[in-house]
Short mmCIF file of C-alpha atoms and ligand atoms in Angstrom, two decimals:
data_model
loop_
_atom_site.label_atom_id
_atom_site.label_comp_id
_atom_site.label_asym_id
_atom_site.label_seq_id
_atom_site.Cartn_x
_atom_site.Cartn_y
_atom_site.Cartn_z
CA UNK V 186 -1.46 -39.44 30.00
CA UNK V 187 1.17 -36.87 29.16
CA UNK V 188 3.25 -39.40 27.37
CA UNK V 189 5.12 -35.99 25.97
CA UNK V 190 4.75 -34.07 29.11
CA UNK V 191 8.56 -33.04 31.52
CA UNK V 192 8.30 -32.34 34.28
CA UNK V 193 11.38 -31.18 36.88
CA UNK V 194 12.41 -29.17 40.07
CA UNK V 195 14.74 -27.73 41.91
CA UNK V 196 14.94 -26.99 45.51
CA UNK V 197 15.77 -22.47 45.33
CA UNK V 198 19.49 -22.47 46.05
CA UNK V 199 19.96 -19.41 44.87
CA UNK V 200 22.53 -18.52 42.34
CA UNK V 201 23.59 -20.99 40.02
CA UNK V 202 26.99 -22.46 39.71
CA UNK V 203 28.81 -24.64 36.60
CA UNK V 204 27.73 -28.47 38.83
CA UNK V 205 24.27 -27.24 37.45
CA UNK V 206 25.18 -25.98 34.06
CA UNK V 207 26.11 -29.15 33.18
CA UNK V 208 24.81 -30.85 35.13
CA UNK V 209 21.29 -30.19 34.74
CA UNK V 210 20.15 -27.47 32.51
CA UNK V 211 22.30 -28.31 29.87
CA UNK V 212 19.80 -31.43 30.04
CA UNK V 213 16.66 -29.29 30.60
CA UNK V 214 17.33 -27.74 27.25
CA UNK V 215 17.40 -30.22 24.96
CA UNK V 216 14.13 -31.83 27.01
CA UNK V 217 12.81 -28.30 25.94
CA UNK V 218 12.28 -28.77 22.23
CA UNK V 219 10.84 -32.33 22.28
CA UNK V 220 9.03 -32.31 25.28
CA UNK V 221 5.98 -30.59 26.54
CA UNK V 222 8.46 -29.28 30.27
CA UNK V 223 7.91 -27.83 33.33
CA UNK V 224 10.21 -26.32 35.53
CA UNK V 225 9.89 -24.78 38.87
CA UNK V 226 11.22 -23.65 42.04
CA UNK V 227 10.25 -26.28 44.90
CA UNK V 228 10.20 -23.51 47.60
CA UNK V 229 8.29 -25.12 50.08
CA UNK V 230 11.10 -28.07 49.35
CA UNK V 231 13.33 -25.19 51.12
CA UNK V 232 11.80 -25.85 54.27
CA UNK V 233 12.22 -29.48 55.16
CA UNK V 234 15.45 -29.47 55.76
CA UNK V 235 16.20 -25.72 56.41
CA UNK V 236 12.88 -24.74 58.41
CA UNK V 237 14.94 -22.70 61.46
CA UNK V 238 16.83 -20.87 59.23
CA UNK V 239 16.16 -17.79 57.92
CA UNK V 240 17.76 -17.91 53.85
CA UNK V 241 15.94 -14.90 51.72
CA UNK V 242 13.64 -17.35 50.05
CA UNK V 243 12.49 -14.62 47.98
CA UNK V 244 16.71 -13.46 46.35
CA UNK V 245 16.99 -16.67 45.46
CA UNK V 246 14.21 -17.91 43.92
CA UNK V 247 14.61 -14.67 41.43
CA UNK V 248 18.07 -15.90 41.09
CA UNK V 249 17.80 -18.98 40.77
CA UNK V 250 15.06 -18.31 37.78
CA UNK V 251 17.02 -15.11 35.97
CA UNK V 252 19.66 -17.80 35.85
CA UNK V 253 17.60 -20.48 34.46
CA UNK V 254 16.21 -18.02 31.47
CA UNK V 255 19.45 -17.18 30.85
CA UNK V 256 21.70 -20.63 30.42
CA UNK V 257 18.69 -20.45 27.38
CA UNK V 258 15.65 -22.12 29.46
CA UNK V 259 12.91 -20.50 27.63
CA UNK V 260 9.40 -18.62 28.92
CA UNK V 261 7.60 -19.26 25.66
CA UNK V 262 7.51 -22.89 25.08
CA UNK V 263 8.41 -24.43 29.18
CA UNK V 264 6.84 -23.15 31.66
CA UNK V 265 8.09 -21.95 34.17
CA UNK V 266 6.57 -21.81 38.25
CA UNK V 267 6.95 -22.21 41.78
CA UNK V 268 5.72 -24.51 43.78
CA UNK V 269 4.01 -21.87 46.22
CA UNK V 270 2.12 -20.61 43.90
CA UNK V 271 0.06 -23.55 42.75
CA UNK V 272 -1.08 -24.45 45.84
CA UNK V 273 -2.76 -27.59 45.30
CA UNK V 274 0.47 -29.32 44.91
CA UNK V 275 -0.59 -29.13 48.95
CA UNK V 276 -4.02 -30.34 48.71
CA UNK V 277 -2.57 -33.42 46.62
CA UNK V 278 0.06 -33.83 48.96
CA UNK V 279 -2.17 -33.55 52.12
CA UNK V 280 -5.03 -36.21 50.40
CA UNK V 281 -1.74 -38.94 49.68
CA UNK V 282 -0.60 -39.01 53.11
CA UNK V 283 -3.71 -40.37 54.20
CA UNK V 284 -2.90 -43.53 51.95
CA UNK V 285 1.36 -43.91 52.04
CA UNK V 286 2.04 -46.27 54.90
CA UNK V 287 4.19 -44.97 57.00
CA UNK V 288 6.91 -47.81 55.84
CA UNK V 289 7.07 -46.75 52.44
CA UNK V 290 8.39 -43.03 53.52
CA UNK V 291 10.69 -44.82 56.26
CA UNK V 292 12.99 -47.20 53.39
CA UNK V 293 13.51 -44.28 50.94
CA UNK V 294 17.13 -44.52 51.27
CA UNK V 295 16.55 -40.38 51.70
CA UNK V 296 15.91 -40.19 54.52
CA UNK V 297 18.86 -42.04 56.78
CA UNK V 298 21.26 -40.91 54.22
CA UNK V 299 19.67 -36.61 55.13
CA UNK V 300 19.52 -36.71 58.87
CA UNK V 301 22.92 -38.35 59.23
CA UNK V 302 24.89 -36.07 56.30
CA UNK V 303 23.12 -33.61 58.44
CA UNK V 304 23.48 -34.55 61.94
CA UNK V 305 23.15 -30.62 62.77
CA UNK V 306 20.14 -30.18 61.76
CA UNK V 307 16.66 -31.83 63.50
CA UNK V 308 15.40 -33.58 60.98
CA UNK V 309 13.01 -35.85 62.96
CA UNK V 310 10.59 -33.65 61.08
CA UNK V 311 7.23 -34.76 59.85
CA UNK V 312 7.57 -32.67 56.73
CA UNK V 313 11.47 -34.16 56.28
CA UNK V 314 9.80 -37.73 56.35
CA UNK V 315 6.57 -36.74 53.94
CA UNK V 316 9.40 -34.84 51.57
CA UNK V 317 9.47 -37.95 48.94
CA UNK V 318 5.44 -38.05 49.33
CA UNK V 319 5.21 -33.93 48.33
CA UNK V 320 7.98 -34.20 45.62
CA UNK V 321 5.24 -37.29 44.47
CA UNK V 322 2.97 -34.54 44.36
CA UNK V 323 4.74 -32.60 42.47
CA UNK V 324 5.20 -34.46 39.76
CA UNK V 325 0.82 -36.19 39.58
CA UNK V 326 -0.77 -33.34 39.73
CA UNK V 327 0.93 -32.84 35.72
CA UNK V 328 0.13 -36.02 34.54
CA UNK V 329 3.35 -36.43 33.69
CA UNK V 330 4.51 -39.04 31.93
CA UNK V 331 9.14 -38.46 32.56
CA UNK V 332 10.93 -36.91 35.67
CA UNK V 333 13.88 -35.63 34.55
CA UNK V 334 16.23 -36.84 38.14
CA UNK V 335 19.96 -37.29 39.22
CA UNK V 336 19.98 -40.99 40.12
CA UNK V 337 19.71 -39.65 44.05
CA UNK V 338 15.72 -38.86 43.49
CA UNK V 339 15.01 -42.22 40.97
CA UNK V 340 14.25 -43.70 44.41
CA UNK V 341 11.61 -40.65 44.51
CA UNK V 342 9.81 -41.50 41.56
CA UNK V 343 9.62 -44.64 42.15
CA UNK V 344 7.49 -44.21 45.50
CA UNK V 345 5.58 -41.87 42.82
CA UNK V 346 4.65 -44.71 40.97
CA UNK V 347 3.93 -47.11 43.61
CA UNK V 348 1.78 -43.89 45.13
CA UNK V 349 -0.18 -43.59 41.93
CA UNK V 350 -0.62 -47.46 41.26
CA UNK V 351 -2.24 -47.48 45.01
CA UNK V 352 -4.70 -43.90 44.47
CA UNK V 353 -5.69 -45.61 41.92
CA UNK V 354 -6.47 -49.27 42.72
CA UNK V 355 -8.39 -47.87 46.31
CA UNK V 356 -10.40 -44.95 44.51
CA UNK V 357 -10.38 -45.70 40.73
CA UNK V 358 -12.64 -48.64 41.66
CA UNK V 359 -16.59 -47.35 40.96
CA UNK V 360 -19.18 -49.24 41.43
CA UNK V 361 -20.56 -49.67 38.53
CA UNK V 362 -17.07 -48.97 37.22
CA UNK V 363 -17.45 -52.55 34.06
CA UNK V 364 -20.79 -50.60 33.72
CA UNK V 365 -19.25 -47.29 32.69
CA UNK V 366 -16.70 -48.69 30.38
CA UNK V 367 -19.34 -51.25 28.38
CA UNK V 368 -20.57 -47.61 26.93
CA UNK V 369 -17.82 -45.54 27.36
CA UNK V 370 -16.67 -48.42 24.53
CA UNK V 371 -19.73 -47.82 22.85
CA UNK V 372 -18.88 -44.24 21.85
CA UNK V 373 -16.44 -45.52 20.16
CA UNK V 374 -17.60 -46.95 17.07
CA UNK V 375 -18.06 -50.65 16.33
CA UNK V 376 -15.33 -50.95 13.72
CA UNK V 377 -12.65 -49.40 16.87
CA UNK V 378 -14.49 -51.35 19.70
CA UNK V 379 -14.00 -54.18 18.23
CA UNK V 380 -10.88 -54.01 18.05
CA UNK V 381 -9.99 -52.49 21.64
CA UNK V 382 -12.58 -55.14 22.86
CA UNK V 383 -9.91 -58.78 21.14
CA UNK V 384 -6.81 -56.00 22.20
CA UNK V 385 -7.78 -56.08 25.70
CA UNK V 386 -8.34 -59.88 25.51
CA UNK V 387 -5.09 -60.82 23.61
CA UNK V 388 -3.94 -58.71 26.78
CA UNK V 389 -5.43 -60.10 29.74
CA UNK V 390 -5.82 -63.55 28.59
CA UNK V 391 -2.77 -63.67 27.07
CA UNK V 392 0.19 -61.29 28.48
CA UNK V 393 0.54 -59.75 25.42
CA UNK V 394 2.18 -56.22 25.32
CA UNK V 395 1.83 -55.54 21.78
CA UNK V 396 -1.32 -55.28 22.78
CA UNK V 397 -1.74 -53.51 25.51
CA UNK V 398 0.68 -50.73 23.66
CA UNK V 399 -2.15 -51.00 20.51
CA UNK V 400 -5.16 -50.49 21.99
CA UNK V 401 -3.64 -47.77 24.28
CA UNK V 402 -2.91 -46.05 21.78
CA UNK V 403 -5.83 -46.29 20.14
CA UNK V 404 -7.69 -44.88 23.40
CA UNK V 405 -5.67 -42.14 22.48
CA UNK V 406 -6.73 -41.24 18.98
CA UNK V 407 -10.22 -41.32 20.17
CA UNK V 408 -11.66 -38.06 19.68
CA UNK V 409 -15.27 -38.36 21.37
CA UNK V 410 -15.19 -40.01 24.60
CA UNK V 411 -14.54 -37.65 27.63
CA UNK V 412 -11.10 -37.71 29.39
CA UNK V 413 -13.36 -40.10 32.21
CA UNK V 414 -14.10 -42.16 29.82
CA UNK V 415 -10.97 -42.33 28.56
CA UNK V 416 -8.98 -43.06 32.21
CA UNK V 417 -12.01 -45.86 33.07
CA UNK V 418 -10.81 -47.35 29.13
CA UNK V 419 -6.93 -47.20 30.64
CA UNK V 420 -7.65 -48.72 33.77
CA UNK V 421 -10.36 -51.50 32.07
CA UNK V 422 -7.57 -52.85 29.59
CA UNK V 423 -5.69 -53.64 32.35
CA UNK V 424 -8.07 -54.76 34.26
CA UNK V 425 -7.61 -52.61 37.58
CA UNK V 426 -10.14 -49.50 37.92
CA UNK V 427 -9.81 -46.20 36.75
CA UNK V 428 -6.46 -44.30 35.96
CA UNK V 429 -6.60 -41.85 37.71
CA UNK V 430 -2.46 -40.90 38.67
CA UNK V 431 -0.95 -42.68 35.54
CA UNK V 432 2.60 -43.86 36.82
CA UNK V 433 5.42 -41.54 35.78
CA UNK V 434 9.25 -42.98 34.87
CA UNK V 435 12.22 -40.99 35.88
CA UNK V 436 14.60 -40.39 32.56
CA UNK V 437 18.24 -40.75 35.00
CA UNK V 438 20.58 -37.91 33.65
CA UNK V 439 23.47 -38.75 33.31
CA UNK V 440 25.61 -38.10 36.62
CA UNK V 441 27.11 -34.81 36.25
CA UNK V 442 30.75 -34.54 34.82
CA UNK V 443 31.85 -32.09 35.96
CA UNK V 444 33.90 -31.72 38.07
CA UNK V 445 35.21 -28.64 40.69
CA UNK V 446 38.63 -26.87 41.64
CA UNK V 447 39.63 -29.50 43.13
CA UNK V 448 39.10 -32.42 41.18
CA UNK V 449 35.77 -34.04 43.41
CA UNK V 450 32.25 -33.18 42.12
CA UNK V 451 31.51 -29.55 42.27
CA UNK V 452 28.89 -28.38 44.46
CA UNK V 453 28.39 -25.68 46.90
CA UNK V 454 28.68 -27.83 50.30
CA UNK V 455 32.74 -28.22 49.18
CA UNK V 456 33.90 -24.73 48.91
CA UNK V 457 34.93 -26.05 44.63
CA UNK V 458 32.10 -24.47 42.10
CA UNK V 459 33.18 -21.53 39.26
CA UNK V 460 29.65 -19.09 39.75
CA UNK V 461 27.15 -19.24 36.36
CA UNK V 462 28.55 -15.56 37.82
CA UNK V 463 31.69 -14.95 38.63
CA UNK V 464 33.58 -12.62 36.72
CA UNK V 465 36.40 -12.82 34.09
CA UNK V 466 39.02 -11.79 37.29
CA UNK V 467 37.68 -14.15 39.12
CA UNK V 468 37.74 -17.50 37.12
CA UNK V 469 41.55 -15.84 36.50
CA UNK V 470 42.04 -16.59 40.06
CA UNK V 471 39.98 -19.70 40.53
CA UNK V 472 41.34 -21.83 38.30
CA UNK V 473 44.83 -19.88 38.73
CA UNK V 474 45.36 -21.62 42.18
CA UNK V 475 44.09 -25.03 40.95
CA UNK V 476 46.06 -27.18 42.09
CA UNK V 477 47.49 -30.27 40.46
CA UNK V 478 49.67 -32.96 39.23
CA UNK V 479 51.89 -32.53 43.09
CA UNK V 480 54.76 -34.67 41.24
CA UNK V 481 55.23 -31.65 38.83
CA UNK V 482 57.25 -28.76 41.53
CA UNK V 483 59.38 -27.56 38.78
CA UNK V 484 58.74 -27.01 34.62
CA UNK V 485 61.64 -29.26 35.02
CA UNK V 486 58.84 -32.71 36.29
CA UNK V 487 57.18 -34.48 34.16
CA UNK V 488 53.57 -35.49 35.87
CA UNK V 489 50.64 -37.50 35.17
CA UNK V 490 47.45 -35.73 33.92
CA UNK V 491 45.51 -38.52 35.73
CA UNK V 492 46.43 -36.28 38.68
CA UNK V 493 45.52 -33.66 37.84
CA UNK V 494 42.35 -31.82 38.67
CA UNK V 495 43.51 -29.35 35.21
CA UNK V 496 42.34 -32.43 33.18
CA UNK V 497 39.44 -32.66 34.34
CA UNK V 498 38.18 -29.51 33.24
CA UNK V 499 40.09 -30.23 30.57
CA UNK V 500 37.97 -33.65 29.38
CA UNK V 501 34.19 -31.27 29.58
CA UNK V 502 36.50 -27.55 27.30
CA UNK V 503 38.54 -28.69 25.12
CA UNK V 504 38.68 -30.50 21.72
CA UNK V 505 41.12 -33.77 20.56
CA UNK V 506 43.70 -31.86 19.38
CA UNK V 507 44.04 -29.44 23.14
CA UNK V 508 43.63 -32.39 25.18
CA UNK V 509 46.64 -34.38 23.32
CA UNK V 510 48.43 -31.36 23.40
CA UNK V 511 48.17 -31.53 28.10
CA UNK V 512 48.92 -34.58 27.98
CA UNK V 513 52.61 -34.73 25.21
CA UNK V 514 53.13 -31.53 27.42
CA UNK V 515 52.37 -32.46 30.54
CA UNK V 516 53.84 -35.70 30.59
CA UNK V 517 57.57 -34.77 28.27
CA UNK V 518 57.11 -32.02 30.26
CA UNK V 519 57.07 -29.22 27.91
CA UNK V 520 54.86 -26.85 29.55
CA UNK V 521 54.56 -25.80 32.59
CA UNK V 522 50.98 -25.84 34.46
CA UNK V 523 49.92 -21.88 34.37
CA UNK V 524 50.72 -22.33 30.00
CA UNK V 525 48.41 -25.47 29.95
CA UNK V 526 45.29 -23.93 32.40
CA UNK V 527 44.84 -20.99 29.54
CA UNK V 528 42.80 -23.00 27.55
CA UNK V 529 40.59 -23.86 30.21
CA UNK V 530 40.52 -20.39 31.33
CA UNK V 531 39.57 -18.86 27.53
CA UNK V 532 36.74 -22.07 27.40
CA UNK V 533 35.17 -20.82 30.49
CA UNK V 534 34.91 -17.41 29.69
CA UNK V 535 33.35 -18.38 26.27
CA UNK V 536 30.84 -20.20 27.91
CA UNK V 537 30.33 -17.52 30.96
CA UNK V 538 30.21 -14.16 29.29
CA UNK V 539 26.94 -14.47 26.97
CA UNK V 540 24.89 -16.08 29.54
CA UNK V 541 26.31 -13.27 32.10
CA UNK V 542 25.37 -10.31 29.35
CA UNK V 543 21.88 -12.30 30.02
CA UNK V 544 22.32 -12.15 33.35
CA UNK V 545 22.65 -8.79 33.21
CA UNK V 546 19.77 -8.23 31.86
CA UNK V 547 17.10 -9.83 33.44
CA UNK V 548 18.59 -9.27 37.28
CA UNK V 549 18.60 -5.30 35.92
CA UNK V 550 14.36 -6.34 35.43
CA UNK V 551 13.00 -7.95 37.99
CA UNK V 552 9.28 -7.16 36.89
CA UNK V 553 9.77 -9.84 33.96
CA UNK V 554 11.11 -12.52 36.24
CA UNK V 555 7.50 -11.64 37.95
CA UNK V 556 6.30 -10.90 35.15
CA UNK V 557 7.18 -14.84 33.55
CA UNK V 558 6.34 -16.71 36.71
CA UNK V 559 3.57 -15.17 37.35
CA UNK V 560 2.41 -16.45 34.01
CA UNK V 561 3.58 -20.15 33.97
CA UNK V 562 2.05 -20.67 37.81
CA UNK V 563 -1.45 -19.71 36.37
CA UNK V 564 -0.62 -22.07 33.85
CA UNK V 565 0.98 -24.57 36.02
CA UNK V 566 -2.12 -24.26 38.64
CA UNK V 567 -5.03 -24.14 35.82
CA UNK V 568 -3.06 -27.81 34.95
CA UNK V 569 -3.15 -28.70 38.17
CA UNK V 570 -6.81 -27.49 38.84
CA UNK V 571 -8.48 -29.44 36.36
CA UNK V 572 -6.33 -32.87 38.15
CA UNK V 573 -7.50 -31.96 41.83
CA UNK V 574 -11.52 -32.04 40.21
CA UNK V 575 -10.86 -35.64 38.75
CA UNK V 576 -9.34 -36.85 42.00
CA UNK V 577 -11.70 -34.74 44.50
CA UNK V 578 -14.35 -36.09 41.71
CA UNK V 579 -13.18 -40.21 42.80
CA UNK V 580 -13.04 -39.17 46.65
CA UNK V 581 -16.03 -38.04 46.38
CA UNK V 582 -14.86 -34.68 47.40
CA UNK V 583 -17.23 -32.49 45.50
CA UNK V 584 -20.01 -31.68 48.19
N1 LIG E 788 13.50 -33.88 45.70
C1 LIG E 788 14.29 -32.79 44.74
C2 LIG E 788 15.65 -32.42 44.44
O1 LIG E 788 15.73 -32.05 45.88
C3 LIG E 788 14.09 -31.61 44.31
C4 LIG E 788 12.37 -31.62 43.38
C5 LIG E 788 10.75 -31.68 43.89
C6 LIG E 788 11.64 -32.29 41.91
N2 LIG E 788 10.36 -32.00 42.97
C7 LIG E 788 10.33 -32.59 42.12
C8 LIG E 788 12.93 -33.43 41.02
C9 LIG E 788 9.61 -33.22 41.25
C10 LIG E 788 11.89 -33.56 40.16
C11 LIG E 788 10.14 -33.48 40.51
O2 LIG E 788 16.53 -32.08 43.60
FE1 LIG E 789 48.02 -30.75 35.15
FE2 LIG E 789 48.22 -29.33 33.27
FE3 LIG E 789 49.60 -29.22 34.93
FE4 LIG E 789 49.64 -31.74 33.67
S1 LIG E 789 50.49 -29.51 32.63
S2 LIG E 789 50.11 -31.03 36.04
S3 LIG E 789 47.63 -31.86 33.50
S4 LIG E 789 48.03 -28.23 34.54
#
């Protein structure tokens, strides 16, 4: 398993806004320095809800990748790719669908929630029901250890774990599993083999969790055993079959605190966003139009920042000193709202202007973007192909 590998995806919604930047991208930026990171555009996922809408997917994919790059996702260290360019995701989705009980999909909370939310759409489709399983395939095919997601997606990672467990249980039980596992232990060298066996025993007989971790670490150090043997021995420690698909952990992204122009969470569907591409003028206009504490009709009326969406933005952008200045000026009616908004306007511009220079640079070079997507997708595909070779092997589809 690749504990060190992070994988996450985003639907191709096109141009991103500050909510995406503060809620998702900044988190990815931190992760990419620490992990072997895979970030992809989940373009097939768009069809699970928008199958009948004629959206310009190509433009959406390109613009989103431009925004990722401009935000600082580094194509030299992270693998940036597009789902449909790695058709192996579809093959794994198909094969997993054979053994996934319908009830598992029906009880994923997003299934009913989204149907209620998007009432104008007919979402009683096969693809919509199966979309969390497609997501499972997206994750499992890279053997990713960690999946950064928001709260709404945790159930999907949980499903992924169950799907992996079931797959390993069904297909990891080779007829001669024990024999193969014992032969593999023999390849570890006497001392290591002995240690491995005693750790395994400690785990299986006494439930010693520390022994489990030690045995897994010991396995990882082994240079002269094959990938297949590695998977067998991982399963052998726990007394299960060969572990072909590993169970990922979700890495819960703290709920985005990014408030929109009206104080609700920033979201396209609320029409309260600031796009990463908004011009200086648009930023001015949007912030100036923001509602404030309704109690402040006249300059001499004191206000309460807690009742004001602008204050929410100060919490994101302003240092302590500025925040003190806001509270003092607002509650004691020492300053007007126009004045109070200025530091927010300045901070957003400071954040976005350098990003917009990069957006412009990338946007004017579509060939470069295509090249980055091509190279990332090729790299992703080589990993996906390896996993599929193993999946086909254990399922007996190698003829
Ligand atoms: N379903 C996710 C969303 O709507 C996007 C996604 C697709 C994803 N495949 C994934 C996220 C795999 C993480 C891992 O936001
Ligand atoms: Fe909001 Fe600032 Fe006006 Fe107070 S002074 S109501 S915090 S904009």
